GROMACS .gro file of C-alpha atoms in nm:
model
  109
    1MET     CA    1   4.425   2.250   1.187
    2ASN     CA    2   4.182   2.005   1.022
    3LEU     CA    3   3.869   2.107   1.095
    4SER     CA    4   3.602   1.808   0.979
    5LYS     CA    5   3.361   2.125   0.882
    6LYS     CA    6   3.388   2.478   0.802
    7PRO     CA    7   3.348   2.736   1.084
    8VAL     CA    8   3.036   3.005   1.108
    9LEU     CA    9   3.225   3.298   1.214
   10ILE     CA   10   3.052   3.577   1.432
   11SER     CA   11   3.137   3.879   1.516
   12HIS     CA   12   3.081   4.221   1.660
   13SER     CA   13   3.099   4.542   1.587
   14PHE     CA   14   3.446   4.631   1.354
   15GLY     CA   15   3.447   4.226   1.343
   16GLY     CA   16   3.198   4.177   1.151
   17LEU     CA   17   3.330   4.470   0.949
   18ALA     CA   18   3.622   4.267   0.855
   19VAL     CA   19   3.408   3.984   0.755
   20MET     CA   20   3.228   4.174   0.554
   21LYS     CA   21   3.558   4.236   0.442
   22LEU     CA   22   3.739   3.925   0.386
   23ILE     CA   23   3.358   3.830   0.163
   24GLU     CA   24   3.413   4.146  -0.044
   25GLU     CA   25   3.764   4.056  -0.129
   26ASP     CA   26   3.743   3.690  -0.164
   27PRO     CA   27   3.439   3.556  -0.221
   28ALA     CA   28   3.523   3.261  -0.373
   29ALA     CA   29   3.842   3.191  -0.100
   30ALA     CA   30   3.540   3.280   0.183
   31GLN     CA   31   3.305   3.059   0.047
   32ALA     CA   32   3.579   2.734   0.048
   33LYS     CA   33   3.620   2.847   0.403
   34ILE     CA   34   3.378   2.971   0.560
   35SER     CA   35   3.011   2.828   0.597
   36GLY     CA   36   2.836   3.121   0.705
   37ALA     CA   37   2.904   3.461   0.882
   38ALA     CA   38   2.701   3.611   1.171
   39LEU     CA   39   2.725   3.972   1.210
   40LEU     CA   40   2.598   4.146   1.536
   41CYS     CA   41   2.531   4.493   1.582
   42SER     CA   42   2.841   4.536   1.282
   43VAL     CA   43   3.011   4.793   1.138
   44PRO     CA   44   2.871   4.909   0.777
   45PRO     CA   45   3.096   4.859   0.511
   46SER     CA   46   3.061   5.256   0.447
   47GLY     CA   47   3.177   5.320   0.762
   48ASN     CA   48   3.051   5.525   1.051
   49GLY     CA   49   3.196   5.863   0.986
   50LYS     CA   50   2.828   6.020   0.888
   51MET     CA   51   2.600   5.775   1.131
   52THR     CA   52   2.852   5.900   1.384
   53MET     CA   53   2.823   6.241   1.279
   54ARG     CA   54   2.411   6.242   1.314
   55PHE     CA   55   2.439   6.080   1.625
   56LEU     CA   56   2.622   6.395   1.766
   57ARG     CA   57   2.427   6.670   1.577
   58ARG     CA   58   2.070   6.438   1.711
   59SER     CA   59   2.217   6.463   2.100
   60LEU     CA   60   2.582   6.567   2.192
   61ARG     CA   61   2.407   6.419   2.596
   62ASP     CA   62   2.385   6.087   2.461
   63SER     CA   63   2.644   6.070   2.251
   64TRP     CA   64   2.946   6.201   2.544
   65LYS     CA   65   2.706   5.860   2.808
   66ILE     CA   66   2.783   5.590   2.476
   67THR     CA   67   3.120   5.836   2.467
   68ALA     CA   68   3.256   5.804   2.840
   69GLY     CA   69   3.011   5.410   2.891
   70LEU     CA   70   3.184   5.232   2.566
   71ALA     CA   71   3.532   5.417   2.469
   72MET     CA   72   3.627   5.539   2.849
   73ARG     CA   73   3.492   5.200   2.999
   74LYS     CA   74   3.222   5.340   3.305
   75CYS     CA   75   3.016   5.085   3.221
   76ASN     CA   76   3.217   4.863   3.438
   77ASP     CA   77   3.191   5.088   3.748
   78ASP     CA   78   2.812   5.198   3.701
   79PRO     CA   79   2.532   4.910   3.620
   80VAL     CA   80   2.296   5.200   3.573
   81LEU     CA   81   2.518   5.307   3.245
   82CYS     CA   82   2.542   4.969   3.162
   83ARG     CA   83   2.207   4.911   3.146
   84GLU     CA   84   2.086   5.175   3.011
   85LEU     CA   85   2.307   5.144   2.689
   86PHE     CA   86   2.313   4.795   2.619
   87PHE     CA   87   1.966   4.753   2.730
   88GLY     CA   88   1.754   5.019   2.660
   89GLY     CA   89   1.550   5.207   2.961
   90SER     CA   90   1.642   5.141   3.307
   91GLY     CA   91   1.522   4.793   3.439
   92GLY     CA   92   1.235   5.001   3.562
   93ALA     CA   93   1.342   5.290   3.807
   94GLU     CA   94   1.180   5.597   3.855
   95GLY     CA   95   1.156   5.828   3.551
   96ASP     CA   96   1.194   5.537   3.294
   97ASN     CA   97   1.067   5.557   2.914
   98GLY     CA   98   0.904   5.220   2.897
   99ASP     CA   99   1.151   5.071   2.680
  100ASN     CA  100   1.352   4.849   2.892
  101LEU     CA  101   1.397   4.463   2.887
  102GLY     CA  102   1.315   4.334   3.188
  103VAL     CA  103   1.706   4.345   3.321
  104THR     CA  104   1.745   4.386   3.654
  105ASP     CA  105   2.050   4.486   3.856
  106GLU     CA  106   2.070   4.103   3.970
  107ASP     CA  107   2.101   4.075   3.516
  108ILE     CA  108   2.432   4.259   3.542
  109GLU     CA  109   2.639   4.220   3.866
   0.00000   0.00000   0.00000
């Protein structure tokens, strides 16, 4: 493939870690091949083990929600859980803690 311009790599989560590793291992080659990188919610270079343990100690309930919602894919069938995990808050439902971003059911269905 012959590109007229070098691409910008856009990565999310562990993809960001892979991009950081590429740049770390051979900065000159990375600079020659890509024009930039956008890392979204990337795992830090040190990994996420320590962060995960801090989160588990802080809130076992929230840790379970994240595991169930993402790893067990419960967000696929539970719009309330999906909204809470990805957007924060409950979209104005009773008991909302006020940190929602105005996301409604129509936004995620």
